[in-house]
Every structure is written in structure tokens, then in C-alpha cells.
Coordinates of C-alpha atoms and ligand atoms in Angstrom, one line a residue:
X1 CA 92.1 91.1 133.2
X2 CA 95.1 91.6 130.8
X3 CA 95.0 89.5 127.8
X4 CA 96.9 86.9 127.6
X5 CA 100.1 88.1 125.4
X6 CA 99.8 91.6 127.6
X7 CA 102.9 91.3 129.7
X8 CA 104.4 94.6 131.6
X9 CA 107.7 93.2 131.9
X10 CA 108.2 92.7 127.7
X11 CA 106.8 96.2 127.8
X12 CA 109.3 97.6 130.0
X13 CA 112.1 96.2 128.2
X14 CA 111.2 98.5 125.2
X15 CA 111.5 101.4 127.5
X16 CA 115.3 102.3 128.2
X17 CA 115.1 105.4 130.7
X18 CA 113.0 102.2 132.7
X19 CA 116.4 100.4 133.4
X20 CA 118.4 103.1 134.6
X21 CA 118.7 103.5 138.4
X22 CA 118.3 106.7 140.9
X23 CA 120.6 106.5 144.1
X24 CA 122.0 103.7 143.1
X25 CA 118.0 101.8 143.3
X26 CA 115.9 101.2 140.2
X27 CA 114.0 104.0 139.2
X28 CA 110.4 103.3 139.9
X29 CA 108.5 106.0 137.8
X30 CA 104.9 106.5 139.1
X31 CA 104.1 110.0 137.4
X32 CA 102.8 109.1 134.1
X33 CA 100.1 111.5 134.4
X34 CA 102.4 113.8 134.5
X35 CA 104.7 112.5 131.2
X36 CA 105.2 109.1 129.9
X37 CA 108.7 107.1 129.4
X38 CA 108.8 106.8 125.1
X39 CA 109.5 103.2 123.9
X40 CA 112.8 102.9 121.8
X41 CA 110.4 102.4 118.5
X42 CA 109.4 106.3 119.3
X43 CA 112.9 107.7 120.0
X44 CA 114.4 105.9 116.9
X45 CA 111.3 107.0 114.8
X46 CA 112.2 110.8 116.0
X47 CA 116.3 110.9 115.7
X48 CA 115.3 108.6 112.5
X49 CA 113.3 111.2 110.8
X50 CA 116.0 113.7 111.3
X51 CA 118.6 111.3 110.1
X52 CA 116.4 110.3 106.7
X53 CA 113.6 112.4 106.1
X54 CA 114.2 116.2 107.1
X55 CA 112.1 118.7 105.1
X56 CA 109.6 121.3 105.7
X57 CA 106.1 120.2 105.3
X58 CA 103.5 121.5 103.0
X59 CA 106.0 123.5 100.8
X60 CA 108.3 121.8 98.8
X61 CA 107.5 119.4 95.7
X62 CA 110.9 117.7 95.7
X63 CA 110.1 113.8 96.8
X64 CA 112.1 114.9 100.3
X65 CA 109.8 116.9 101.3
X66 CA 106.9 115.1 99.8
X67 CA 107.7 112.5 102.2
X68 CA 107.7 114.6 105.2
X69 CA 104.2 116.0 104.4
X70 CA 103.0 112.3 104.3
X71 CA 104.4 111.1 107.6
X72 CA 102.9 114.1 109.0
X73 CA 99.6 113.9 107.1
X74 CA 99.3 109.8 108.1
X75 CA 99.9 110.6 112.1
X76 CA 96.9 112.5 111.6
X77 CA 94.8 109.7 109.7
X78 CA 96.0 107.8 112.3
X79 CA 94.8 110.0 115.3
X80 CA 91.3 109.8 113.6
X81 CA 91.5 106.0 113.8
X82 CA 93.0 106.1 117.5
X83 CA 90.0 108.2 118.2
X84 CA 87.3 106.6 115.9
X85 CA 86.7 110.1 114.2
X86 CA 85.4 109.1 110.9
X87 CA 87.5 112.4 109.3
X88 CA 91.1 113.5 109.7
X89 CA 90.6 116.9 108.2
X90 CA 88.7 118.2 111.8
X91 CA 91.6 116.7 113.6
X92 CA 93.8 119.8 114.5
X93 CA 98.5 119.6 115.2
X94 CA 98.9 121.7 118.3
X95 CA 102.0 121.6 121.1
X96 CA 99.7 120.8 123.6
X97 CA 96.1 120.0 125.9
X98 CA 97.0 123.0 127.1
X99 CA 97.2 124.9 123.7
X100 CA 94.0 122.9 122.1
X101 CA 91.9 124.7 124.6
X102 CA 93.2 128.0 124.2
X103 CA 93.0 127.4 120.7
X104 CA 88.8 126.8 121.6
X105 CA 89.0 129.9 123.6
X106 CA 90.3 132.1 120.8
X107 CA 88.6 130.7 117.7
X108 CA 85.5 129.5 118.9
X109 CA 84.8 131.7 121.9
X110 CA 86.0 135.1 121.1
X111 CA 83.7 134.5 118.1
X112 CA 80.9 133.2 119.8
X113 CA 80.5 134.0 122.9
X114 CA 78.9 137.4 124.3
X115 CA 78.7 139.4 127.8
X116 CA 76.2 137.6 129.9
X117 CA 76.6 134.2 128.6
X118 CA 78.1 131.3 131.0
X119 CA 80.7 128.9 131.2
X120 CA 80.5 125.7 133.1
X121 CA 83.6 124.0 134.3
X122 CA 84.2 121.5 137.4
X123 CA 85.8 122.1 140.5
X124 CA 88.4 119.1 139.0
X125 CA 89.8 120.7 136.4
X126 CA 93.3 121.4 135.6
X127 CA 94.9 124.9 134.9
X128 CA 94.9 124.8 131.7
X129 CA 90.8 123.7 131.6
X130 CA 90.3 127.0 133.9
X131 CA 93.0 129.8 133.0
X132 CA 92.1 130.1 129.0
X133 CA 88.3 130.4 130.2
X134 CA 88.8 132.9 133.0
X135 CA 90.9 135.0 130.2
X136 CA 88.2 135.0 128.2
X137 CA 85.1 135.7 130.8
X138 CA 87.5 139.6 131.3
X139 CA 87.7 140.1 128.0
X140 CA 83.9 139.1 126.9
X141 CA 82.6 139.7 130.0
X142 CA 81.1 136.4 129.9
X143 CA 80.5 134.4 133.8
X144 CA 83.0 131.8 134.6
X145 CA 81.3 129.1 136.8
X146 CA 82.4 125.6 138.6
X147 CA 80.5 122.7 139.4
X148 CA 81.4 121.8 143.3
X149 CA 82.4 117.8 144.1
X150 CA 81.3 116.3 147.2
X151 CA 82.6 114.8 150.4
X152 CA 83.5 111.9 148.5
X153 CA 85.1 113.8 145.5
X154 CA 82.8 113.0 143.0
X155 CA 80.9 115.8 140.8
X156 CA 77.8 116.9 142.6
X157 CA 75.5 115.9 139.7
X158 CA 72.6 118.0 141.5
X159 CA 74.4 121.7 141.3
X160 CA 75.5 120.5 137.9
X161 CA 72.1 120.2 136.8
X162 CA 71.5 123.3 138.7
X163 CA 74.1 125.4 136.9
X164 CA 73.6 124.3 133.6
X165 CA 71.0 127.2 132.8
X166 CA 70.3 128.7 129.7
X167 CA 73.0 130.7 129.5
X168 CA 75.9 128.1 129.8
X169 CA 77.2 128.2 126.4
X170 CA 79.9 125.6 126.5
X171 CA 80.5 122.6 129.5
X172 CA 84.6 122.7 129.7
X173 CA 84.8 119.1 131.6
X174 CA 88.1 117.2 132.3
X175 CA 87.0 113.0 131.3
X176 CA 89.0 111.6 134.4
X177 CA 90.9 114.1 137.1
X178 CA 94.4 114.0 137.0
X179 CA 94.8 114.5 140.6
X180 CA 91.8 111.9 141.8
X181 CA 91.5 109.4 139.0
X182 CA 87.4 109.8 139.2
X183 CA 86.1 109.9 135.7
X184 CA 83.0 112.5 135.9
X185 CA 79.6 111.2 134.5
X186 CA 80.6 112.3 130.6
X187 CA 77.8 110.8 128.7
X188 CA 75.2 112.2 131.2
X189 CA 77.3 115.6 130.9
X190 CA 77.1 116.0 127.4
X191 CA 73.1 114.8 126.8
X192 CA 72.1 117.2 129.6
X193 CA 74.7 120.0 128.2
X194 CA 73.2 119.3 124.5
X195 CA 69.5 119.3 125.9
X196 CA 70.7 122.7 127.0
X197 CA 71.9 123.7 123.7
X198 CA 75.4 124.4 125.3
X199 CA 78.5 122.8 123.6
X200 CA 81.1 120.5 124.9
X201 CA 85.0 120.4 125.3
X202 CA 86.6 117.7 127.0
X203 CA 89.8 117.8 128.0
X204 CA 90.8 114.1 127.2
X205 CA 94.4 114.7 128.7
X206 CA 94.2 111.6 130.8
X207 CA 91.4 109.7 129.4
X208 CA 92.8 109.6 126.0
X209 CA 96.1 108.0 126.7
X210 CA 94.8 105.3 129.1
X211 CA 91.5 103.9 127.4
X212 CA 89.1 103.3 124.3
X213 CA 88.4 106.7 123.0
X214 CA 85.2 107.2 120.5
X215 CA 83.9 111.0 119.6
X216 CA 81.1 109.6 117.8
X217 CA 79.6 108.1 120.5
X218 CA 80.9 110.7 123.0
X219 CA 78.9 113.2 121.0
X220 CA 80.8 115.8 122.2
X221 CA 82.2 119.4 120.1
X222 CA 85.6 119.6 121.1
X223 CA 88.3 117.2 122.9
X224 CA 91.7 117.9 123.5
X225 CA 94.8 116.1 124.3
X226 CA 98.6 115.8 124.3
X227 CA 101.1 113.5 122.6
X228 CA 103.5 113.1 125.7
X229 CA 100.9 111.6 128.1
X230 CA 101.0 108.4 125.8
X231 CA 104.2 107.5 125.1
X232 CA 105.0 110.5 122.2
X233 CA 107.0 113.3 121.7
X234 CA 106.8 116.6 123.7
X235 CA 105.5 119.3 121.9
X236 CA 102.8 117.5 119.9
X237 CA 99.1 118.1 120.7
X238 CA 95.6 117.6 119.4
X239 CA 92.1 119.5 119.1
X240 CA 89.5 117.5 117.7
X241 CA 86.5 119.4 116.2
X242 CA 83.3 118.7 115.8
X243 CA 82.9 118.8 112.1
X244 CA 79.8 121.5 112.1
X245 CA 81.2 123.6 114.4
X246 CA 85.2 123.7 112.7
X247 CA 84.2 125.8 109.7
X248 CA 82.5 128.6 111.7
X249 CA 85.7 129.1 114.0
X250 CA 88.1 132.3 113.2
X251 CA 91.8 131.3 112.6
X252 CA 93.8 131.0 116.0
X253 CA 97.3 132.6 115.0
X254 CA 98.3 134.2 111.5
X255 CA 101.2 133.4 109.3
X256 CA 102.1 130.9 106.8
X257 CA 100.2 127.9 105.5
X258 CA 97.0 128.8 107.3
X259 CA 96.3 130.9 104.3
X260 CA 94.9 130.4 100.4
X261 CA 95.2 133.8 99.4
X262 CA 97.1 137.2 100.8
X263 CA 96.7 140.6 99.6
X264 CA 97.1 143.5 101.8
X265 CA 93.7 144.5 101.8
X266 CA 92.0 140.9 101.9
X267 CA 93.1 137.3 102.7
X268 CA 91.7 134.2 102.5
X269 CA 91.9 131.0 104.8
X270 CA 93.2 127.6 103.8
X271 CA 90.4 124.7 104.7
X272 CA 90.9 123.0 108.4
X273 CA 92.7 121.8 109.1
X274 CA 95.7 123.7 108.0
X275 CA 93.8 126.8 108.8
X276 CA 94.2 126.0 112.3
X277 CA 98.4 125.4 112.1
X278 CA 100.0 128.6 111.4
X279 CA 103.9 128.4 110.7
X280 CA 106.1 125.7 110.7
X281 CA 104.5 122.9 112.5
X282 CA 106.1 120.1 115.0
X283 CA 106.8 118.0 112.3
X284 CA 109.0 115.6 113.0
X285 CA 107.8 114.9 116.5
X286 CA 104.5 114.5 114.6
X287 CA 105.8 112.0 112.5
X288 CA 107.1 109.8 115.8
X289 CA 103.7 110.1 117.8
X290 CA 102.1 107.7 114.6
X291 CA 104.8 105.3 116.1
X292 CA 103.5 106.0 120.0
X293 CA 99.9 105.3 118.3
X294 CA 101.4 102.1 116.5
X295 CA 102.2 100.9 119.9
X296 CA 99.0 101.3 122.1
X297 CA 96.7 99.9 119.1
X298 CA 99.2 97.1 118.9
X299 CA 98.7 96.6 123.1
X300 CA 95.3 97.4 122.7
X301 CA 93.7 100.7 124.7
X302 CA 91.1 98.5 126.2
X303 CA 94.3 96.2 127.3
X304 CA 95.6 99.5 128.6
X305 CA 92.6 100.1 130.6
X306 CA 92.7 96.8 132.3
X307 CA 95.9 96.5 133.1
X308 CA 95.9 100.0 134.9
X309 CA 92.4 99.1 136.5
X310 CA 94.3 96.4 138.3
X311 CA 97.4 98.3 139.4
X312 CA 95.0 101.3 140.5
X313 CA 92.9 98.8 142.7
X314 CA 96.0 97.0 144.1
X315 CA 97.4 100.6 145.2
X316 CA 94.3 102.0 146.9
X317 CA 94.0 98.7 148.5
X318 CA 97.2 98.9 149.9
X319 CA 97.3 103.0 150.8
X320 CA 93.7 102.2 152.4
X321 CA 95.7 99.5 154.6
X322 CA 98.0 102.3 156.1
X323 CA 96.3 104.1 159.7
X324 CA 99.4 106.7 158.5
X325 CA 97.1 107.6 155.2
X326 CA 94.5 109.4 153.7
X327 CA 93.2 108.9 150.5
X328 CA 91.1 111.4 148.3
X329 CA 88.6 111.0 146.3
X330 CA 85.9 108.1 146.2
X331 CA 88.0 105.3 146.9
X332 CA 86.0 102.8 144.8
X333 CA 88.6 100.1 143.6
X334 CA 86.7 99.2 140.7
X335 CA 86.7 102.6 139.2
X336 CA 89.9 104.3 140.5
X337 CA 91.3 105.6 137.5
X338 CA 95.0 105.6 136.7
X339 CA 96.0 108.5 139.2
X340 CA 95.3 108.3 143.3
X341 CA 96.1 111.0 145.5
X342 CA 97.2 110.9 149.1
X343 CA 98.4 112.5 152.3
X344 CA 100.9 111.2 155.1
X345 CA 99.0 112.1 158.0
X346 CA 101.7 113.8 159.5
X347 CA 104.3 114.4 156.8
X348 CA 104.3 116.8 154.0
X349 CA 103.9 115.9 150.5
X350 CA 106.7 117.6 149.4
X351 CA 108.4 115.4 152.4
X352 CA 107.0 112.2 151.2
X353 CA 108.0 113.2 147.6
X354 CA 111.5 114.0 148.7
X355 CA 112.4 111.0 150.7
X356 CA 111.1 108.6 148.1
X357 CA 112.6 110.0 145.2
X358 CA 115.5 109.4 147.4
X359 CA 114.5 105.9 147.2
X360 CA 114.5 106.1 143.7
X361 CA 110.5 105.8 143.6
X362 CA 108.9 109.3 141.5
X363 CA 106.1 110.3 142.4
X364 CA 104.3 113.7 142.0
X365 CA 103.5 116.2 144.9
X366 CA 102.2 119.9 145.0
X367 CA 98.9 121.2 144.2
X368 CA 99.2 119.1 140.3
X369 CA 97.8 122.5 138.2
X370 CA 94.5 122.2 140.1
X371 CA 94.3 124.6 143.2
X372 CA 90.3 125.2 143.3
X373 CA 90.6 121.1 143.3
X374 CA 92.9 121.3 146.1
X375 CA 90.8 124.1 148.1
X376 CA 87.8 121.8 147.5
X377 CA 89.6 119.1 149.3
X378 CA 90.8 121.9 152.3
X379 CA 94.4 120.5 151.5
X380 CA 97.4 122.6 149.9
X381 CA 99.1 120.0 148.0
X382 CA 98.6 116.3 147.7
X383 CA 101.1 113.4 146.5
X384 CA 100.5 111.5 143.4
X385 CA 100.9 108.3 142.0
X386 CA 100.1 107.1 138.5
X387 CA 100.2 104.6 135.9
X388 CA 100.9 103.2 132.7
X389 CA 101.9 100.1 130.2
X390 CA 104.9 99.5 131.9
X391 CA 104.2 99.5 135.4
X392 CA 103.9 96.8 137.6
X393 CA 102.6 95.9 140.7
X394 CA 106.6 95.4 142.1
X395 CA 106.1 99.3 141.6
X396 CA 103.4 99.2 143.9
X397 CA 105.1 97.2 146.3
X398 CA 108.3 99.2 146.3
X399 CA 106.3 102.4 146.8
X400 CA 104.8 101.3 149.4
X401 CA 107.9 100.1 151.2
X402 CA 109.0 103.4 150.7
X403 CA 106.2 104.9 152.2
X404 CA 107.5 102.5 155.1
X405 CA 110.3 104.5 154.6
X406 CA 109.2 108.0 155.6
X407 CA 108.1 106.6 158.3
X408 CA 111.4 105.9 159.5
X409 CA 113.3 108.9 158.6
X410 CA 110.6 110.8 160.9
X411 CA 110.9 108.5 163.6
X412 CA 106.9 107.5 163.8
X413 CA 106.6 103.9 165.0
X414 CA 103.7 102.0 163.6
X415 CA 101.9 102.4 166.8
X416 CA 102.3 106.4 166.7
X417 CA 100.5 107.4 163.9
Ligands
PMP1 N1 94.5 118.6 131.5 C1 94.8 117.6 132.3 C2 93.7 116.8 133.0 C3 96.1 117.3 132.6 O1 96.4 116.3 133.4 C4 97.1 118.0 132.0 C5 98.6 117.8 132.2 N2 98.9 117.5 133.5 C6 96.7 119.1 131.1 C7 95.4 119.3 130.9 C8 97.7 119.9 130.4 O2 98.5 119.1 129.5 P1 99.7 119.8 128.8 O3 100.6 120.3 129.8 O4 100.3 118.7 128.0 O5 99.2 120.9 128.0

């Protein structure tokens, strides 16, 4: 259960977009998988730094922009203690999950990887865990591969083990599905991918915002994740690299500050992690994640996980209670993550989605950046309900009264369906 001093309602007050209404209803936002609200500490710390402490980074040595470089030097000590990485200096600025992979794809796997070697994904992953990796099986002419779930929408452990052969070179794994909630196996994933000699990314996208996160005891060679998905700014993202494996990696893009030395005939890279950030970096938005990060260690991520635990089991409870329902995935309320995905039975997603953003409740619905997922499941879109700090289970409740509501507008009677 929550501690004690955990209470959703405090939380919400800190969260302004929260209070405002949609038709005239409260707004009742259930697609934090999708982006989180930003607590008021976070927007002030962004239009703040722009107010007080504007400078490039890294360049100047007037105390201005000495204390620019510091803000965005201590978000990054900062994302090493959020993620119990023992160094800052493998912990790479990006915009995105999405860009932290490519970044693997580029520097680690254009390097590395060679025609008739293998890549191992899961029939759960999200675009950006698939696209970057199918780019770079036509260039290398290395195999893209996908471990299969089963009826139940878990991974199938057995073709895992299967496909895992010596070729598999890296195990690109999402930690928990952003369509299903399942979290796959991960420990057993990267032992048997390491017994294999194959590396590991995970893409940490929804894990990382919503529970304890420790790469030492993962043990695994990459994880990414994005800023926006807990409580930051847009436009901020990290890759986390193993420490062995960040000095062997080619630069990802070339300009400024990811250099030591340039001469037109030979350059020379700066150390990671600056080799890694070509350019100008997100500074300031940088600089106002180390206040999301202030606010989930001051909650508490394992807080964060129980809290959402309970709100997860409460919804699947109640969609399981609906004959006009179906529910994907495992449907375990102990371990439903912080996402669940459903159908109407007769109505549409994009229907359902419609009529309760109507209702002021938002929800996601399509195919959520995962169609092999969604041909695994023989379904073209899916909605979506997720979770966070600030929900409650009044959300719950008022989602599903609106699902009450579609209902109505189609003219099904309870004993239709
Ligand atoms: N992976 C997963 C599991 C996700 O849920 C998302 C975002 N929906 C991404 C990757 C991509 O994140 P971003 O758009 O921030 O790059």
C-alpha cells in the first residue's frame, strides 16, 4: 500500500493543467503513458531558468554561463542517482527513448554489427524499439527477428530461448509494454542473453518513470528513456551505457562540443559523455527535469509503484466486470502494470475514445506505435488507459461511468451486449 504521507489529492494540487475542465467536466487524464501532466515546481524551474540563468553550456567562462553548465551537469549526477548508476559520465542528454536507441543503432551497431548476425526484439515493442533496428538490418544486412507472446499476452519464454542463437548480437527488449502493462521476464532475459554473449538494451520508457530503477543489478548494456513520461520537460532524453562498452562506440552526430581536437585532415573526440551530444544541447529543459527527479525521489519510485499497482488492479477489476469488454493481455491484478488495454465489444476505439474525451475523460486509442503488437493480438487498434502520481481511483470511477456512457450514445441496453 501507499505510505502513509503519499496522498494523490496533495499531488494533484501541484499539477495545474489537472484542475482545468474539458466540456465543461473535469479533465480526467488517463494517458500518462503517453505524456505526463509537469508539477508547477517543473514549469517554474523551466520559465525560471530562462528568466535567471540563460547561457550556453560548456562554452563560456563568465559565472552566467558557469552556472548553466552546472545545472545541466547536476541533472545528470542526478539521473545516475535516480537510476543507481554508480557514474554520471556514461549517462548520455538526448531528446528522446526514441533517439537513445537510434543513437545504439548508429554508434554501437553500425560499428559492430556485420551481415549475418541477429537481432532479437519482442513482438511488444514499440516503434521506436523496431524502426531504428530494421534500418539497420538493410543497411548491414544483419536479421531482424521477434519473439511471439502467447494467448495470454505474455512473452513466449520457450521461442525466446529458441531464438536466442549464437548469432543474436544484441536482445532490444521493452521492460513493461506500453500497450499491455506486462513487464517481460528482464532479469531472465538478460542472464540468458549474456550466457549468449549477446548484449542488452532496454527500452525503460515506461518502467523507468513508474518504479525503482537499478542498472547494476539489471546488468544490462544499454537502457533508454525519456524525460516527459515522468513529469519533465519535452525534448529531454537519456541513454545509459554500460561503462565497457561506451568507449568503443563511434560518435552519433558531428559538430560542436563532441570534439577535443579539429584539423581538416584529423579530429579527435571529446570523452563521453560529451562525445555523444553534438551541438547545442536541451539545456534548459535539462536543468528542469533535475526538478521532475526532485519530485519522484521525494514521493518515493517504490511509492510510485504501489500506488499505480492499486489503481491498475482496481481498473482491470472493474473493465473485467463489463460483459460489453475485452481486456488484453494477462489480466493478472497483481502484476498489471500502469497501462491496460481494451476493446468495446462492439464499438470502435476510436468511438470509445471520441465519446469519452467528450466526457472530458482522455484516454489513448489507435494502434499506440506498436502494430506487430496489435497484429499479434488480431486487433487494429486498442484503447488505452494509464497511470500516474496524480491519479485517483475517482478517475477510475469516472472512466468507467463513461464507458456507461458509450453505451448510451449507441443505444446497447445492458442486456444487448
Ligand atoms: N518505448 C516505449 C515503450 C514507449 O511507450 C514510448 C513512448 N510511447 C517510446 C519508446 C518512445 O518514446 P519517445 O516518443 O519519448 O521517444
Amino acid at each position: 500500500m501507499p505510505t502513509k504521507s503519499f496522498d494523490p489529492l496533495k499531488i494533484r494540487a501541484d499539477f495545474p493543467l489537472l484542475s482545468r475542465t474539458m466540456n465543461g467536466r473535469p479533465l480526467v487524464y488517463l494517458d500518462s503513458a503517453a505524456t505526463t501532466q509537469k508539477p508547477n515546481a517543473v514549469i517554474e524551474a523551466l520559465s525560471n531558468f530562462y528568466r535567471e540563468s540563460n547561457a550556453n553550456i560548456h562554452r563560456g567562462v563568465y559565472p552566467l554561463a558557469e552556472a548553466a553548465t552546472a545545472l545541466y551537469e547536476n541533472t545528470r549526477t542526478k539521473v545516475a542517482e535516480f537510476i543507481k548508476s554508480p557514474s554520471s559520465q556514461n549517462v548520455i542528454f538526448t531528446r528522446n527513448t526514441t533517439e537513445s536507441i537510434n543513437l545504439v543503432a548508429h554508434s554501437w551497431g553500425r560499428k559492430f554489427l556485420k551481415e549475418g548476425d541477429e537481432i532479437l526484439i519482442t513482438d511488444f515493442e514499440h516503434h521506436a524499439n523496431i524502426v531504428p533496428w530494421y534500418q539497420l538490418s538493410k543497411e548491414k544486412g544483419v536479421k531482424l527477428k521477434s519473439v511471439p507472446i502467447t494467448n495470454d499476452g505474455q512473452l513466449d519464454m520457450a521461442a525466446f530461448d529458441r531464438l536466442l542463437t549464437p548469432r543474436v548480437k544484441l536482445v532490444a527488449v521493452t521492460a513493461l509494454s506500453n500497450v499491455l502493462g506486462v513487464r517481460p521476464p528482464l532479469q531472465k532475459i538478460i542472464l540468458m542473453a549474456h550466457q549468449n554473449k549477446s548484449l542488452v538494451l532496454v527500452d525503460g520508457a515506461q518502467s523507468v518513470p513508474h518504479e525503482p530503477t537499478d542498472v547494476a543489478h539489471m546488468d544490462c548494456d544499454f537502457l533508454a528513456f525519456s524525460a516527459h513520461k515522468m513529469l519533465g520537460p519535452t525534448g529531454v532524453g537519456v541513454l545509459w551505457v554500460r561503462p565497457e562498452i561506451l568507449d568503443t562506440m563511434d560518435p552519433f552526430m558531428g559538430g560542436g562540443e563532441m570534439i577535443s581536437t579539429v584539423k581538416l585532415d584529423t579530429i579527435t573526440w571529446a570523452d563521453a559523455p560529451l562525445k555523444f551530444e553534438a551541438g547545442t544541447p536541451n539545456y534548459a529543459d535539462v536543468a528542469a527535469f533535475s526538478v521532475a527527479l526532485d519530485y519522484l525521489t521525494h514521493i518515493g519510485m517504490e511509492t510510485v509503484r504501489q500506488h499505480e499497482k492499486t489503481l491498475a488492479a482496481y481498473a482491470l477489476k472493474r473493465l473485467l466486470e463489463r460483459p460489453d469488454i475485452t481486456v488484453y493481455g494477462p489480466k493478472i491484478l497483481d502484476e498489471q502494470g500502469s497501462a491496460i488495454s481494451f476493446n468495446h465489444k462492439i464499438v470502435h476505439a476510436h468511438d470509445v475514445g471520441t465519446i469519452l474525451g467528450e466526457e472530458g475523460i482522455a484516454i489513448r486509442v489507435g494502434h499506440h506505435c506498436a502494430q506487430p503488437l496489435m497484429e499479434a493480438l488480431h486487433v487494429p487498434a486498442t484503447a488505452r488507459l494509464s497511470f500516474y502520481v496524480y491519479n485517483t481511483t475517482d478517475d477510475v470511477d469516472a472512466f468507467i461511468n463513461g464507458l456507461s456512457k458509450v453505451d448510451q450514445v449507441f443505444g446497447l441496453a445492458k442486456s444487448a451486449i
